[in-house]
């Protein structure tokens, strides 16, 4: 209530006013009776302070002090204070003030206590709620923990083995699952109570090594897995596989935890398998046993011999890792099939110890214990490597056969002659011996036999050759491609079958499905008479074009204007044409079979003909042309020898063609002679044009000789002869004399009429000689001559004089072309350089008037000239000379002015 009143300031102060007012009214009512009623004002202050707090209490204190002074201190009803009443008033004021503060303090204390109590109550309620929730969660957690513990116990007890925990030092069990009593028959309490239970129940033969192994592994703080035997409560032996984890606490092994798995059934199965496998060492099949972890537990003697690993090497290994096995399907899929069906068969690729790979036919058999659980796998492998290789070769052979059948360039038919063979054997059983006579007398049998032949297959070439749309059109019957001429060949086929021959070949005529006639080479390979005739191969080679070519060749052979003959490996003529007969005046009947030496003479045969024939018999084409002395006089003959091959590997004969080129060679020699004389005339004419230059070149050294000789005479005529000066002058005379001799020698070479002589020539030397000859002519026409020679040029095989003639002709033409040039330098450039690999190039470039484009095609023609009084033979002869040396000559216009003449000759490296 107090707190609710105090919440409103107006109310609190109103309480102060009301309390004082009430106290005044009550005290005034009592004043006539007793003056001490004024003490009720203290009660009003006390109530105000207790209810409303300090400030309203002070207000009440002030009002009460005024009321006490006015109403209850004499003089009454006046604010005046008598001196005698002052202490009383002061005492009232102090007491009232004390009560106001005390009442307010008490109120504050009570409020604080209430607030604290209320907060505490709230906290207690919250904490109580938290504790209730925590308690609920704790109950849930405890329940879950109990459930989890129960589940863990159920899980541990459901494990197919003994789950245990033991002290790492004493090896005393701290916990074992309920499976312990089932497997060993000993109660769990005994496992936990006896400190040495594990050691005491180990099999005597295993106790020492098993305890030692565990202590050593525990000391090394490593997990371990081992197998040993324990004695059950009934005295039976139980095999256990113990998988142990070491729990480490503060760097030391504190506890051991593990699972003991009963493997007695597996051990018995393995023992039984080993007992059975002892007998398997006698077999030649490779046999080994592996457990369900794929670890080899048995390896027989045949496996040792086949794979190359001993039993000691293989046992304990995983076979597919040891032998790098390639499975036909994922291993998981194979194992699933094995577990489902109890067996699996397939082919495996394995690697032996020596690295060789083998293919085996593998059979896996699953072995189970008494309770039906898988315990081991027995694997038997047989080596089928050779069989697989044979199958692969067979497939490869079939593929090659099919490839050859489909892709060969000849028509191949696969035909079934079984019914034909049966019919012929039946005739033989009826006493027929002369089948040729019988077939001639019974043509209907031949017609029936054609119908009996069944076409099994044909290749694509056959479809194309016989103009069929598909194979099916040809598989109907042989009648579709046979013509009357073919029946005669088929009759001979029947005779070949009847006589037991294994092959037959003949030329025949067939027809395509469009009616076109084909000439074909018919080849059949028959099986042995005792074998089946259901797959007989018939090859048909289209020789229509060959027959036509043979006819045309015969016509060419007979009508050729050349002497044509065929000579065999015995050096005897096999065939000659009419021209051969007329030339040698020997009839063909006599020439055929005659030895070559008998016709041409022993010496010619030995020295010339036989070496050429032997080279041709070795597969080489031989040809040559030269002069021969014959019975008809000296003749120039071109003879070629060509090998004639019946196949690509053999040369059985030689085709010899001889052509009489005597008249042609005589005409060519006359032409060469005329060209040489014309070239000589041209050179002499050129020398005439160079007469002034030549005279200048000769006069210079002669004038120097005369001057040096006069000077020498003067030096010798002195009182003291100047012998040293005379010696120097004489040396100069010798040099000038040699120089004049060189000039005269060059002139003689150009002027002398001699046959061309070819030798190795340095083209740069030829250019230097020409430059020396034309130096004066160049100066006389005010032409600047520049020589640009490439270093290390290849030599050429040529006539030096003829090359000089060509270059001089180019130079003189260039000088004449620049005679009318006045607006630019008259520059003539002679250069050498490589061209197109090993060729040697010479170019003469002028700055003259150039070439009229319409005259380019006639530039090198005989008698064509643009110079007044020119003969038009210079360039024509130059081209003949260069082409006669195997080179090429041409001219090109310069970008600005003039023309450049080029020639290129093959170089010698």
mmCIF file with all atom_site columns, N, CA, C and O in Angstrom, residues 55-86:
data_model
loop_
_atom_site.group_PDB
_atom_site.id
_atom_site.type_symbol
_atom_site.label_atom_id
_atom_site.label_alt_id
_atom_site.label_comp_id
_atom_site.label_asym_id
_atom_site.label_entity_id
_atom_site.label_seq_id
_atom_site.pdbx_PDB_ins_code
_atom_site.Cartn_x
_atom_site.Cartn_y
_atom_site.Cartn_z
_atom_site.occupancy
_atom_site.B_iso_or_equiv
_atom_site.pdbx_formal_charge
_atom_site.auth_seq_id
_atom_site.auth_comp_id
_atom_site.auth_asym_id
_atom_site.auth_atom_id
_atom_site.pdbx_PDB_model_num
ATOM 1   N N  . UNK A 1 55 ? 10.502 13.637 1.867  1.00 0.00 ? 55 UNK A N  1
ATOM 2   C CA . UNK A 1 55 ? 10.073 14.986 1.461  1.00 0.00 ? 55 UNK A CA 1
ATOM 3   C C  . UNK A 1 55 ? 8.652  15.321 1.936  1.00 0.00 ? 55 UNK A C  1
ATOM 4   O O  . UNK A 1 55 ? 8.406  16.413 2.512  1.00 0.00 ? 55 UNK A O  1
ATOM 5   N N  . UNK A 1 56 ? 7.680  14.500 1.718  1.00 0.00 ? 56 UNK A N  1
ATOM 6   C CA . UNK A 1 56 ? 6.359  14.797 2.295  1.00 0.00 ? 56 UNK A CA 1
ATOM 7   C C  . UNK A 1 56 ? 6.434  14.896 3.812  1.00 0.00 ? 56 UNK A C  1
ATOM 8   O O  . UNK A 1 56 ? 5.690  15.693 4.435  1.00 0.00 ? 56 UNK A O  1
ATOM 9   N N  . UNK A 1 57 ? 7.331  14.096 4.504  1.00 0.00 ? 57 UNK A N  1
ATOM 10  C CA . UNK A 1 57 ? 7.461  14.187 5.964  1.00 0.00 ? 57 UNK A CA 1
ATOM 11  C C  . UNK A 1 57 ? 7.988  15.554 6.365  1.00 0.00 ? 57 UNK A C  1
ATOM 12  O O  . UNK A 1 57 ? 7.556  16.143 7.394  1.00 0.00 ? 57 UNK A O  1
ATOM 13  N N  . UNK A 1 58 ? 8.933  16.089 5.572  1.00 0.00 ? 58 UNK A N  1
ATOM 14  C CA . UNK A 1 58 ? 9.429  17.433 5.864  1.00 0.00 ? 58 UNK A CA 1
ATOM 15  C C  . UNK A 1 58 ? 8.339  18.474 5.683  1.00 0.00 ? 58 UNK A C  1
ATOM 16  O O  . UNK A 1 58 ? 8.263  19.480 6.425  1.00 0.00 ? 58 UNK A O  1
ATOM 17  N N  . UNK A 1 59 ? 7.491  18.283 4.639  1.00 0.00 ? 59 UNK A N  1
ATOM 18  C CA . UNK A 1 59 ? 6.361  19.201 4.456  1.00 0.00 ? 59 UNK A CA 1
ATOM 19  C C  . UNK A 1 59 ? 5.433  19.133 5.686  1.00 0.00 ? 59 UNK A C  1
ATOM 20  O O  . UNK A 1 59 ? 4.974  20.158 6.227  1.00 0.00 ? 59 UNK A O  1
ATOM 21  N N  . UNK A 1 60 ? 5.190  17.871 6.095  1.00 0.00 ? 60 UNK A N  1
ATOM 22  C CA . UNK A 1 60 ? 4.339  17.703 7.292  1.00 0.00 ? 60 UNK A CA 1
ATOM 23  C C  . UNK A 1 60 ? 5.004  18.323 8.510  1.00 0.00 ? 60 UNK A C  1
ATOM 24  O O  . UNK A 1 60 ? 4.329  18.923 9.387  1.00 0.00 ? 60 UNK A O  1
ATOM 25  N N  . UNK A 1 61 ? 6.351  18.163 8.582  1.00 0.00 ? 61 UNK A N  1
ATOM 26  C CA . UNK A 1 61 ? 7.099  18.769 9.704  1.00 0.00 ? 61 UNK A CA 1
ATOM 27  C C  . UNK A 1 61 ? 6.925  20.283 9.717  1.00 0.00 ? 61 UNK A C  1
ATOM 28  O O  . UNK A 1 61 ? 6.699  20.896 10.739 1.00 0.00 ? 61 UNK A O  1
ATOM 29  N N  . UNK A 1 62 ? 7.005  20.923 8.575  1.00 0.00 ? 62 UNK A N  1
ATOM 30  C CA . UNK A 1 62 ? 6.851  22.374 8.495  1.00 0.00 ? 62 UNK A CA 1
ATOM 31  C C  . UNK A 1 62 ? 5.452  22.808 8.896  1.00 0.00 ? 62 UNK A C  1
ATOM 32  O O  . UNK A 1 62 ? 5.249  23.783 9.663  1.00 0.00 ? 62 UNK A O  1
ATOM 33  N N  . UNK A 1 63 ? 4.446  22.106 8.344  1.00 0.00 ? 63 UNK A N  1
ATOM 34  C CA . UNK A 1 63 ? 3.059  22.443 8.654  1.00 0.00 ? 63 UNK A CA 1
ATOM 35  C C  . UNK A 1 63 ? 2.783  22.227 10.150 1.00 0.00 ? 63 UNK A C  1
ATOM 36  O O  . UNK A 1 63 ? 2.089  23.035 10.819 1.00 0.00 ? 63 UNK A O  1
ATOM 37  N N  . UNK A 1 64 ? 3.326  21.111 10.699 1.00 0.00 ? 64 UNK A N  1
ATOM 38  C CA . UNK A 1 64 ? 3.094  20.805 12.124 1.00 0.00 ? 64 UNK A CA 1
ATOM 39  C C  . UNK A 1 64 ? 3.765  21.853 12.999 1.00 0.00 ? 64 UNK A C  1
ATOM 40  O O  . UNK A 1 64 ? 3.223  22.263 14.051 1.00 0.00 ? 64 UNK A O  1
ATOM 41  N N  . UNK A 1 65 ? 4.959  22.308 12.577 1.00 0.00 ? 65 UNK A N  1
ATOM 42  C CA . UNK A 1 65 ? 5.668  23.334 13.354 1.00 0.00 ? 65 UNK A CA 1
ATOM 43  C C  . UNK A 1 65 ? 4.843  24.611 13.361 1.00 0.00 ? 65 UNK A C  1
ATOM 44  O O  . UNK A 1 65 ? 4.680  25.265 14.419 1.00 0.00 ? 65 UNK A O  1
ATOM 45  N N  . UNK A 1 66 ? 4.270  25.043 12.247 1.00 0.00 ? 66 UNK A N  1
ATOM 46  C CA . UNK A 1 66 ? 3.442  26.250 12.190 1.00 0.00 ? 66 UNK A CA 1
ATOM 47  C C  . UNK A 1 66 ? 2.169  26.071 13.021 1.00 0.00 ? 66 UNK A C  1
ATOM 48  O O  . UNK A 1 66 ? 1.735  26.979 13.745 1.00 0.00 ? 66 UNK A O  1
ATOM 49  N N  . UNK A 1 67 ? 1.584  24.856 12.853 1.00 0.00 ? 67 UNK A N  1
ATOM 50  C CA . UNK A 1 67 ? 0.342  24.608 13.616 1.00 0.00 ? 67 UNK A CA 1
ATOM 51  C C  . UNK A 1 67 ? 0.607  24.596 15.110 1.00 0.00 ? 67 UNK A C  1
ATOM 52  O O  . UNK A 1 67 ? -0.187 25.109 15.923 1.00 0.00 ? 67 UNK A O  1
ATOM 53  N N  . UNK A 1 68 ? 1.751  23.984 15.528 1.00 0.00 ? 68 UNK A N  1
ATOM 54  C CA . UNK A 1 68 ? 2.084  23.918 16.938 1.00 0.00 ? 68 UNK A CA 1
ATOM 55  C C  . UNK A 1 68 ? 2.310  25.326 17.489 1.00 0.00 ? 68 UNK A C  1
ATOM 56  O O  . UNK A 1 68 ? 1.858  25.653 18.611 1.00 0.00 ? 68 UNK A O  1
ATOM 57  N N  . UNK A 1 69 ? 3.013  26.163 16.690 1.00 0.00 ? 69 UNK A N  1
ATOM 58  C CA . UNK A 1 69 ? 3.278  27.523 17.147 1.00 0.00 ? 69 UNK A CA 1
ATOM 59  C C  . UNK A 1 69 ? 1.974  28.315 17.189 1.00 0.00 ? 69 UNK A C  1
ATOM 60  O O  . UNK A 1 69 ? 1.759  29.126 18.097 1.00 0.00 ? 69 UNK A O  1
ATOM 61  N N  . UNK A 1 70 ? 1.079  28.118 16.214 1.00 0.00 ? 70 UNK A N  1
ATOM 62  C CA . UNK A 1 70 ? -0.123 28.939 16.106 1.00 0.00 ? 70 UNK A CA 1
ATOM 63  C C  . UNK A 1 70 ? -1.213 28.503 17.097 1.00 0.00 ? 70 UNK A C  1
ATOM 64  O O  . UNK A 1 70 ? -1.852 29.338 17.744 1.00 0.00 ? 70 UNK A O  1
ATOM 65  N N  . UNK A 1 71 ? -1.381 27.194 17.149 1.00 0.00 ? 71 UNK A N  1
ATOM 66  C CA . UNK A 1 71 ? -2.542 26.728 17.927 1.00 0.00 ? 71 UNK A CA 1
ATOM 67  C C  . UNK A 1 71 ? -2.192 26.291 19.351 1.00 0.00 ? 71 UNK A C  1
ATOM 68  O O  . UNK A 1 71 ? -3.052 26.330 20.246 1.00 0.00 ? 71 UNK A O  1
ATOM 69  N N  . UNK A 1 72 ? -0.918 25.807 19.543 1.00 0.00 ? 72 UNK A N  1
ATOM 70  C CA . UNK A 1 72 ? -0.695 25.153 20.837 1.00 0.00 ? 72 UNK A CA 1
ATOM 71  C C  . UNK A 1 72 ? 0.424  25.804 21.646 1.00 0.00 ? 72 UNK A C  1
ATOM 72  O O  . UNK A 1 72 ? 0.850  25.238 22.663 1.00 0.00 ? 72 UNK A O  1
ATOM 73  N N  . UNK A 1 73 ? 0.948  26.937 21.182 1.00 0.00 ? 73 UNK A N  1
ATOM 74  C CA . UNK A 1 73 ? 1.955  27.649 21.975 1.00 0.00 ? 73 UNK A CA 1
ATOM 75  C C  . UNK A 1 73 ? 1.380  29.025 22.324 1.00 0.00 ? 73 UNK A C  1
ATOM 76  O O  . UNK A 1 73 ? 0.957  29.761 21.403 1.00 0.00 ? 73 UNK A O  1
ATOM 77  N N  . UNK A 1 74 ? 1.340  29.314 23.603 1.00 0.00 ? 74 UNK A N  1
ATOM 78  C CA . UNK A 1 74 ? 0.812  30.617 23.973 1.00 0.00 ? 74 UNK A CA 1
ATOM 79  C C  . UNK A 1 74 ? 1.689  31.689 23.378 1.00 0.00 ? 74 UNK A C  1
ATOM 80  O O  . UNK A 1 74 ? 2.940  31.458 23.262 1.00 0.00 ? 74 UNK A O  1
ATOM 81  N N  . UNK A 1 75 ? 1.121  32.782 23.042 1.00 0.00 ? 75 UNK A N  1
ATOM 82  C CA . UNK A 1 75 ? -0.316 33.012 22.985 1.00 0.00 ? 75 UNK A CA 1
ATOM 83  C C  . UNK A 1 75 ? -0.940 32.197 21.849 1.00 0.00 ? 75 UNK A C  1
ATOM 84  O O  . UNK A 1 75 ? -0.335 32.075 20.791 1.00 0.00 ? 75 UNK A O  1
ATOM 85  N N  . UNK A 1 76 ? -2.105 31.523 22.113 1.00 0.00 ? 76 UNK A N  1
ATOM 86  C CA . UNK A 1 76 ? -2.777 30.685 21.142 1.00 0.00 ? 76 UNK A CA 1
ATOM 87  C C  . UNK A 1 76 ? -3.316 31.501 19.998 1.00 0.00 ? 76 UNK A C  1
ATOM 88  O O  . UNK A 1 76 ? -3.611 32.697 20.165 1.00 0.00 ? 76 UNK A O  1
ATOM 89  N N  . UNK A 1 77 ? -3.454 30.850 18.912 1.00 0.00 ? 77 UNK A N  1
ATOM 90  C CA . UNK A 1 77 ? -4.010 31.414 17.681 1.00 0.00 ? 77 UNK A CA 1
ATOM 91  C C  . UNK A 1 77 ? -3.182 32.607 17.218 1.00 0.00 ? 77 UNK A C  1
ATOM 92  O O  . UNK A 1 77 ? -3.702 33.603 16.652 1.00 0.00 ? 77 UNK A O  1
ATOM 93  N N  . UNK A 1 78 ? -1.923 32.529 17.487 1.00 0.00 ? 78 UNK A N  1
ATOM 94  C CA . UNK A 1 78 ? -0.997 33.586 17.050 1.00 0.00 ? 78 UNK A CA 1
ATOM 95  C C  . UNK A 1 78 ? 0.369  32.976 16.830 1.00 0.00 ? 78 UNK A C  1
ATOM 96  O O  . UNK A 1 78 ? 0.739  31.990 17.486 1.00 0.00 ? 78 UNK A O  1
ATOM 97  N N  . UNK A 1 79 ? 1.073  33.561 15.883 1.00 0.00 ? 79 UNK A N  1
ATOM 98  C CA . UNK A 1 79 ? 2.407  33.038 15.568 1.00 0.00 ? 79 UNK A CA 1
ATOM 99  C C  . UNK A 1 79 ? 3.468  33.630 16.453 1.00 0.00 ? 79 UNK A C  1
ATOM 100 O O  . UNK A 1 79 ? 4.664  33.304 16.310 1.00 0.00 ? 79 UNK A O  1
ATOM 101 N N  . UNK A 1 80 ? 3.084  34.482 17.339 1.00 0.00 ? 80 UNK A N  1
ATOM 102 C CA . UNK A 1 80 ? 4.050  35.061 18.257 1.00 0.00 ? 80 UNK A CA 1
ATOM 103 C C  . UNK A 1 80 ? 4.495  34.004 19.252 1.00 0.00 ? 80 UNK A C  1
ATOM 104 O O  . UNK A 1 80 ? 3.707  33.144 19.636 1.00 0.00 ? 80 UNK A O  1
ATOM 105 N N  . UNK A 1 81 ? 5.733  34.097 19.664 1.00 0.00 ? 81 UNK A N  1
ATOM 106 C CA . UNK A 1 81 ? 6.294  33.102 20.562 1.00 0.00 ? 81 UNK A CA 1
ATOM 107 C C  . UNK A 1 81 ? 6.749  33.808 21.820 1.00 0.00 ? 81 UNK A C  1
ATOM 108 O O  . UNK A 1 81 ? 7.498  34.794 21.759 1.00 0.00 ? 81 UNK A O  1
ATOM 109 N N  . UNK A 1 82 ? 6.261  33.294 22.918 1.00 0.00 ? 82 UNK A N  1
ATOM 110 C CA . UNK A 1 82 ? 6.720  33.807 24.203 1.00 0.00 ? 82 UNK A CA 1
ATOM 111 C C  . UNK A 1 82 ? 8.071  33.199 24.501 1.00 0.00 ? 82 UNK A C  1
ATOM 112 O O  . UNK A 1 82 ? 8.327  32.036 24.129 1.00 0.00 ? 82 UNK A O  1
ATOM 113 N N  . UNK A 1 83 ? 8.863  33.972 25.175 1.00 0.00 ? 83 UNK A N  1
ATOM 114 C CA . UNK A 1 83 ? 10.224 33.504 25.445 1.00 0.00 ? 83 UNK A CA 1
ATOM 115 C C  . UNK A 1 83 ? 10.189 32.242 26.260 1.00 0.00 ? 83 UNK A C  1
ATOM 116 O O  . UNK A 1 83 ? 10.973 31.317 26.037 1.00 0.00 ? 83 UNK A O  1
ATOM 117 N N  . UNK A 1 84 ? 9.273  32.217 27.132 1.00 0.00 ? 84 UNK A N  1
ATOM 118 C CA . UNK A 1 84 ? 9.217  31.027 28.001 1.00 0.00 ? 84 UNK A CA 1
ATOM 119 C C  . UNK A 1 84 ? 8.826  29.799 27.212 1.00 0.00 ? 84 UNK A C  1
ATOM 120 O O  . UNK A 1 84 ? 9.186  28.673 27.557 1.00 0.00 ? 84 UNK A O  1
ATOM 121 N N  . UNK A 1 85 ? 8.111  29.965 26.102 1.00 0.00 ? 85 UNK A N  1
ATOM 122 C CA . UNK A 1 85 ? 7.664  28.808 25.313 1.00 0.00 ? 85 UNK A CA 1
ATOM 123 C C  . UNK A 1 85 ? 8.666  28.438 24.200 1.00 0.00 ? 85 UNK A C  1
ATOM 124 O O  . UNK A 1 85 ? 8.495  27.439 23.509 1.00 0.00 ? 85 UNK A O  1
ATOM 125 N N  . UNK A 1 86 ? 9.705  29.253 24.076 1.00 0.00 ? 86 UNK A N  1
ATOM 126 C CA . UNK A 1 86 ? 10.672 28.985 22.990 1.00 0.00 ? 86 UNK A CA 1
ATOM 127 C C  . UNK A 1 86 ? 11.343 27.619 23.134 1.00 0.00 ? 86 UNK A C  1
ATOM 128 O O  . UNK A 1 86 ? 11.478 26.860 22.165 1.00 0.00 ? 86 UNK A O  1
#
